[in-house]
Amino acid sequence: MEVDQYEFKTRLLGILASICNASFISFDLEMSGINRRTKEQQNAARNGPKPTLEEHYKGMREATESYQVLQVGICCVEEVREKRFYLARPYNFNLSPLEVDPKHPMFDMDRQMKFSGEACKFLALERFDFGKVFSCGVTYLSRVEEAGLRQSKAPGRNEKRRDIEFALRDPGYVFYEKLRDTITAWAKDAKPNSYINISHPDGPEFDLNGLQRRLVHQLLANEFPTFKAHSKDKGAWMQVRPIIAAQEAEEETRDQEKFRRKISRQIGLRWVIEALINGNLDGIPVDWFYDNHSEDPRRQKAAVDELFDSLKTRLKKKKHIIVGHNLFADLGFLYSTFIGALPPTVTEFQKVIHEVFPVVMDTKYIATANHDSMSSQGKLMDLLRPLQKVNGPMIVLDEEHLNYAGVEKEHEAGFDSWITAELFLKMSMQLYDARKKALNIGKSVQNIFC
């Protein structure tokens, strides 16, 4: 199931339920690049001594600082024990670096994006739709980014911006001086409910630009602290009014609520990650899940409230089993994207990763434990195809998640997470049978000699 920005809010409750009911969860990422080294450096590394684990980690950490996650896939696999099969629910999310409502920005976000030509060529050959990342991708906000935004918006915190200065006869200087004269004349007789409108100097048919709006705020902060400017008609003009304490308090409350809801939307896909790491989900507005067209809205809301509270409690306690394929870099990118910057050493990385993901399984490690990990034997589909002929265990797609039924979409994160889940189950059964066979042989040998 592909989930985009426009349906994410309504789908989220079902996603949380899938995570909550899962026996294990597999995941996969697609990135805009995974290696900062040039081709010459890569060739030199191949011909030189084998890099240490610390060197591998350093290269991965540098990659997370340059490149971005473009797509996230998770597959929630639930064991249906009474019917002896596993039910898979794969989800595919394109990940947008943009602000949730770019037409009405609130956070002043300007993420820098970098793409590797090799990575883009590889994804393009797999028909990766880069446009979806920006047109309908789900937004995100790391824990560190969220903390910074909340600190900047804390009540009573209003850091003064650096003043803009102009040379004499500069158009900005002329605008500022005329603005001062206008407000000075009006302020002499200003009453509590009076106001003055500030329009473009060339006439009301023109909109104020960003610089002019900032100059209005600058003038009031420096010379008229008992007055405040309010943008009107999306900033086309401004209205200056005396500050009234009660109105300011109400406006501050409204602004904080607007900010809170905008933050919740901007966090976006991180809510899914928080569910995987026993994080706090209290910031999700429960009204995202209400059906306003329900025949009985009151009963529907009560049922949603009860379900959401139950899911939050269960997810807080659940010990998730996380499965990936060749997931060293995936874990690094997942952490840097949704939590914060990676620590400087691999030992510290191991510690923080196991704090958020206590149980992690790597199907490539399982498959290549006694082989060369760089051989083709470690490729996802190459590993799975021979095992698909094995009867058990049975894993099927949920009827609402049939996008990948009978098709192969390699290097789409949702598809790869689904294939990783199937591979994990097949290999687990294979290892179990091999161990069982070895134990039986051991018992037979013991009977012969005893």
XYZ file of C-alpha atoms in Angstrom:
450
model
C 0.000 0.000 0.000
C 1.416 3.349 -1.004
C 0.534 6.132 1.429
C 1.006 9.745 0.375
C 0.871 13.049 2.230
C -2.818 13.590 1.489
C -4.082 10.364 3.041
C -1.415 9.868 5.694
C -3.504 11.307 8.544
C -6.481 9.055 7.891
C -4.293 5.977 7.303
C -2.107 6.449 10.371
C -4.431 4.744 12.873
C -4.515 1.610 10.723
C -0.726 1.687 10.341
C -0.310 1.926 14.113
C -2.665 -1.049 14.536
C -0.634 -3.060 12.003
C 2.579 -2.306 13.900
C 0.933 -3.176 17.194
C -0.310 -6.572 15.954
C 2.886 -7.508 14.086
C 5.030 -10.475 15.107
C 7.945 -8.725 13.407
C 8.480 -5.738 11.121
C 10.824 -5.558 8.141
C 11.948 -2.305 6.583
C 13.913 -0.872 3.677
C 15.085 2.584 2.566
C 16.000 4.206 -0.737
C 18.490 7.070 -0.482
C 19.782 9.836 -2.750
C 23.293 8.463 -2.232
C 25.142 6.051 0.057
C 28.822 6.646 -0.616
C 30.697 9.962 -0.533
C 33.925 8.491 -1.920
C 34.872 9.096 -5.553
C 35.276 6.175 -7.962
C 39.055 6.499 -7.685
C 38.834 6.294 -3.903
C 36.522 3.287 -4.105
C 38.872 1.477 -6.498
C 41.834 2.251 -4.256
C 39.927 0.865 -1.276
C 39.157 -2.382 -3.154
C 42.822 -2.910 -4.000
C 44.082 -1.913 -0.563
C 43.661 -3.444 2.878
C 40.155 -4.301 4.010
C 38.559 -1.323 5.837
C 37.961 -1.685 9.538
C 34.466 -1.544 11.021
C 35.265 1.935 12.323
C 36.242 3.082 8.814
C 33.045 1.599 7.378
C 31.046 3.464 9.992
C 32.847 6.748 9.339
C 31.994 6.515 5.625
C 28.366 5.715 6.403
C 28.089 8.563 8.916
C 29.499 11.034 6.377
C 26.956 9.780 3.827
C 24.063 10.463 6.230
C 25.310 14.041 6.569
C 25.219 14.557 2.783
C 22.415 12.445 1.352
C 18.727 12.041 2.133
C 16.211 9.241 2.512
C 13.830 9.348 -0.466
C 11.579 6.416 0.349
C 10.714 4.269 3.367
C 9.105 0.857 3.269
C 7.853 -1.180 6.217
C 6.120 -4.537 6.235
C 4.139 -5.551 9.310
C 3.902 -9.348 9.529
C 1.265 -10.857 11.807
C 1.178 -14.543 12.714
C -2.301 -16.061 12.352
C -1.481 -19.047 14.510
C -4.821 -20.854 14.408
C -4.697 -20.934 10.588
C -0.937 -21.509 10.388
C 0.063 -18.654 8.114
C 1.520 -15.159 8.275
C -0.309 -12.058 7.081
C 1.847 -9.302 5.545
C 0.916 -5.627 5.353
C 3.574 -3.694 3.391
C 3.533 0.121 3.260
C 5.472 2.385 0.920
C 6.126 6.054 1.762
C 7.898 8.651 -0.336
C 9.631 11.035 2.059
C 9.368 14.774 1.400
C 11.981 17.261 2.674
C 9.522 20.150 2.265
C 7.420 21.935 4.835
C 3.971 20.431 5.211
C 2.187 23.511 3.816
C 4.748 25.300 1.614
C 2.228 27.972 0.579
C 1.905 29.074 4.209
C 5.328 28.412 5.774
C 5.714 28.617 9.519
C 9.045 26.934 10.284
C 11.471 28.716 7.953
C 12.856 25.322 6.875
C 15.485 25.156 4.154
C 16.902 21.629 4.059
C 19.877 21.178 1.755
C 19.547 18.151 -0.549
C 22.331 16.331 -2.351
C 22.033 13.589 -4.968
C 24.652 11.107 -6.100
C 24.704 10.684 -9.879
C 25.340 6.948 -9.537
C 22.479 6.508 -7.080
C 20.091 8.504 -9.279
C 21.077 6.503 -12.365
C 20.485 3.266 -10.491
C 17.068 4.375 -9.215
C 16.072 5.814 -12.609
C 16.779 2.451 -14.248
C 14.369 0.951 -11.711
C 11.784 3.592 -12.750
C 11.905 5.404 -9.431
C 9.527 8.395 -9.520
C 11.572 11.263 -8.066
C 8.670 13.679 -8.621
C 6.513 11.919 -6.034
C 9.042 12.766 -3.330
C 8.208 16.462 -3.725
C 4.623 16.391 -5.015
C 3.005 13.996 -2.537
C 5.707 12.632 -0.231
C 5.012 12.385 3.491
C 6.831 15.040 5.514
C 9.068 14.374 8.491
C 10.792 16.081 11.378
C 13.563 14.543 13.474
C 13.458 14.689 17.250
C 16.328 17.178 17.225
C 14.616 19.385 14.619
C 11.360 19.317 16.572
C 13.107 20.345 19.795
C 14.717 23.305 18.012
C 11.421 24.487 16.538
C 9.598 24.181 19.872
C 12.320 26.121 21.636
C 12.092 28.942 19.103
C 8.309 29.111 19.564
C 8.261 28.870 23.366
C 5.808 31.370 24.977
C 7.486 34.667 25.772
C 10.479 33.858 23.578
C 10.792 36.553 20.936
C 14.352 36.968 19.779
C 14.939 40.310 18.087
C 16.170 40.006 14.531
C 19.137 42.000 13.392
C 18.081 45.432 12.144
C 18.278 46.211 8.435
C 20.217 49.361 7.638
C 20.179 51.436 4.444
C 22.191 54.179 2.836
C 20.546 57.591 2.393
C 18.182 57.799 -0.596
C 17.972 54.008 -0.799
C 14.312 53.012 -1.557
C 14.248 51.024 1.704
C 15.432 54.036 3.669
C 12.781 56.273 2.034
C 10.052 53.707 2.853
C 11.243 53.450 6.472
C 11.318 57.221 7.013
C 7.852 57.749 5.535
C 6.552 54.843 7.620
C 7.954 56.456 10.788
C 6.275 59.786 9.965
C 2.950 58.083 9.254
C 2.867 56.064 12.478
C 4.140 58.996 14.573
C 1.307 61.220 13.356
C -1.324 58.521 13.929
C 0.021 57.408 17.339
C -0.502 60.858 18.914
C -4.278 60.349 19.068
C -4.487 56.545 18.816
C -7.269 54.974 20.896
C -7.241 51.358 22.199
C -9.445 50.145 19.327
C -8.029 52.368 16.604
C -5.747 51.184 13.828
C -3.872 52.333 10.759
C -3.428 50.374 7.535
C -0.012 50.190 5.863
C -0.068 49.630 2.102
C 2.536 49.620 -0.638
C 3.884 53.155 -1.241
C 2.913 52.933 -4.915
C -0.733 52.261 -4.087
C -3.016 49.594 -2.573
C -3.147 47.725 -5.890
C 0.430 46.578 -5.149
C 1.326 44.063 -2.412
C 3.873 44.728 0.291
C 6.991 42.630 -0.212
C 8.835 40.655 2.459
C 11.398 43.393 3.082
C 8.718 46.041 3.599
C 6.803 43.831 6.040
C 9.980 43.211 8.006
C 10.705 46.940 8.141
C 7.251 47.564 9.620
C 7.969 45.065 12.396
C 11.460 46.515 12.904
C 10.154 50.054 13.298
C 7.484 49.052 15.809
C 9.906 46.970 17.884
C 12.469 49.778 18.040
C 10.329 52.906 18.353
C 6.699 51.955 19.007
C 6.769 48.951 21.394
C 3.136 49.475 22.490
C 1.877 48.795 18.961
C 1.784 45.639 16.888
C 1.483 44.933 13.145
C -0.821 42.251 11.731
C -0.493 40.918 8.181
C -3.674 41.045 6.135
C -4.712 39.405 2.877
C -1.710 37.026 2.951
C 0.674 39.903 3.639
C -0.579 42.201 0.874
C -0.996 44.945 3.473
C -0.602 45.353 7.225
C -2.646 46.803 10.051
C -1.026 48.475 13.068
C -2.995 48.463 16.327
C -2.306 49.225 19.999
C -1.395 46.164 22.030
C -4.229 45.068 24.352
C -3.121 42.514 26.947
C -6.255 40.333 26.853
C -6.292 40.209 23.063
C -2.569 39.441 23.003
C -3.103 36.518 25.379
C -5.905 35.118 23.208
C -3.828 35.549 20.085
C -0.843 33.861 21.736
C -3.067 30.906 22.684
C -4.379 30.620 19.122
C -0.866 30.871 17.709
C 0.425 28.163 20.045
C -2.435 25.826 19.099
C -1.858 26.486 15.403
C 1.842 25.819 15.911
C 1.158 22.602 17.829
C -1.068 21.209 15.093
C 1.375 22.248 12.374
C 4.220 20.509 14.229
C 2.122 17.328 14.455
C 1.572 17.366 10.699
C 5.221 18.163 9.969
C 6.422 15.243 12.112
C 4.556 13.081 9.615
C 6.308 9.771 9.028
C 8.235 10.027 12.286
C 5.028 9.046 14.075
C 5.435 5.626 12.440
C 9.053 5.423 13.582
C 8.055 6.503 17.105
C 5.610 3.600 17.183
C 8.498 1.244 16.321
C 10.778 2.568 19.075
C 8.261 2.852 21.950
C 8.157 6.628 21.516
C 5.584 9.146 22.708
C 2.511 9.324 20.436
C 0.524 11.785 22.551
C 1.172 14.591 20.052
C -0.961 12.943 17.370
C -4.321 14.778 17.215
C -6.975 12.104 17.650
C -9.380 14.072 15.451
C -7.265 12.989 12.469
C -9.120 9.691 12.747
C -12.673 10.932 13.203
C -15.210 10.289 10.452
C -17.312 13.425 10.202
C -19.698 11.636 7.838
C -20.462 8.842 10.294
C -24.144 8.112 10.962
C -23.380 8.269 14.688
C -20.394 10.683 15.111
C -20.472 10.548 18.913
C -20.224 6.752 19.039
C -17.597 6.705 16.289
C -15.440 9.264 18.103
C -15.720 7.348 21.368
C -14.662 4.131 19.627
C -11.695 5.888 17.980
C -10.623 7.454 21.292
C -10.706 4.049 22.992
C -8.798 2.331 20.166
C -6.137 5.044 19.986
C -5.566 5.001 23.751
C -5.272 1.203 23.661
C -2.769 1.285 20.788
C -0.610 3.895 22.501
C -0.465 1.829 25.683
C 0.380 -1.401 23.852
C 2.964 0.210 21.554
C 4.728 1.774 24.530
C 5.327 -1.690 26.003
C 5.809 -3.785 22.862
C 9.256 -5.223 22.104
C 9.517 -5.065 18.328
C 11.611 -7.414 16.215
C 13.089 -5.346 13.372
C 14.295 -7.096 10.220
C 16.286 -5.661 7.327
C 18.555 -6.766 4.507
C 22.133 -5.478 4.583
C 20.845 -2.872 7.006
C 23.973 -1.239 8.395
C 23.530 1.910 6.279
C 19.725 1.743 6.560
C 19.930 1.893 10.349
C 22.286 4.868 10.142
C 20.054 6.796 7.752
C 16.937 5.898 9.742
C 18.492 7.241 12.931
C 19.921 10.429 11.400
C 16.650 11.227 9.604
C 14.192 10.653 12.430
C 16.229 10.961 15.639
C 19.334 13.111 15.178
C 22.969 13.179 14.104
C 24.944 9.952 14.412
C 27.549 9.691 17.193
C 31.256 9.878 16.287
C 32.229 6.225 16.880
C 30.799 2.857 15.903
C 30.728 1.761 19.556
C 28.470 4.688 20.425
C 26.371 3.930 17.337
C 25.849 0.340 18.493
C 24.685 1.641 21.861
C 22.154 4.198 20.559
C 20.798 1.806 17.908
C 20.155 -0.932 20.458
C 18.473 1.600 22.716
C 15.861 2.312 20.044
C 15.895 -1.125 18.334
C 16.773 -3.774 20.967
C 16.203 -6.717 18.571
C 17.532 -6.371 15.013
C 17.881 -9.149 12.402
C 19.842 -8.844 9.135
C 18.810 -11.361 6.470
C 21.997 -10.806 4.473
C 24.100 -11.613 7.518
C 22.039 -14.761 8.131
C 22.414 -15.837 4.505
C 26.125 -15.085 4.120
C 27.448 -15.942 7.576
C 29.642 -18.676 6.089
C 30.224 -17.036 2.703
C 31.722 -13.899 1.151
C 29.320 -11.099 2.119
C 30.166 -9.221 -1.089
C 29.120 -12.083 -3.383
C 25.907 -12.055 -5.436
C 24.599 -14.667 -3.042
C 23.737 -11.792 -0.728
C 21.324 -10.092 -3.168
C 17.752 -10.032 -1.931
C 15.857 -11.601 -4.857
C 18.666 -14.074 -5.618
C 18.330 -15.366 -2.089
C 14.546 -15.532 -2.102
C 13.787 -17.180 -5.470
C 15.003 -20.695 -4.614
C 13.270 -20.512 -1.236
C 9.909 -19.572 -2.782
C 9.637 -23.181 -3.946
C 9.638 -24.303 -0.324
C 6.124 -24.959 0.997
C 6.381 -23.404 4.422
C 5.933 -21.194 6.209
C 3.066 -19.619 4.285
C 3.039 -15.813 4.082
C 0.289 -13.959 2.212
C -0.551 -10.350 1.521
C -3.471 -8.752 3.333
C -6.382 -8.097 0.979
C -5.868 -4.327 1.382
C -2.166 -4.636 0.490
C -2.159 -6.340 -2.903
C 0.047 -3.834 -4.783
C 2.864 -6.375 -4.895
C 0.767 -9.484 -5.629
C 2.296 -11.273 -8.622
C 4.669 -8.422 -9.515
C 8.286 -7.527 -8.798
C 9.170 -3.914 -8.025
C 12.742 -4.260 -6.890
C 14.200 -1.204 -5.174
C 10.824 0.200 -4.267
C 11.176 0.361 -0.501
C 7.740 -1.100 0.258
C 8.298 -4.049 -2.100
C 11.781 -4.741 -0.741
C 10.447 -4.687 2.824
C 7.839 -7.286 1.821
C 10.442 -9.490 0.123
C 12.727 -9.143 3.148
C 9.880 -10.353 5.376
C 9.265 -13.404 3.184
C 13.008 -14.167 3.030
C 13.318 -13.905 6.806
C 10.525 -16.419 7.375
C 11.818 -18.862 4.761
C 15.387 -18.744 6.067
C 14.207 -19.055 9.666
C 12.340 -22.240 8.762
C 15.347 -23.525 6.812
C 17.654 -22.930 9.777
C 15.163 -24.543 12.140
C 14.903 -27.655 9.946
C 18.689 -27.864 9.596
C 19.171 -27.614 13.348
C 16.452 -30.176 13.975
C 18.063 -32.540 11.467
C 21.481 -32.061 13.083
C 20.025 -32.843 16.513
C 18.376 -36.002 15.182
C 21.651 -37.127 13.587
C 23.422 -36.446 16.862
C 20.923 -38.577 18.737
C 21.296 -41.401 16.181
C 25.098 -41.345 16.489
C 24.775 -41.343 20.263
C 22.488 -44.410 20.127
C 25.010 -46.289 17.935
C 27.895 -45.807 20.329
C 26.022 -46.138 23.579
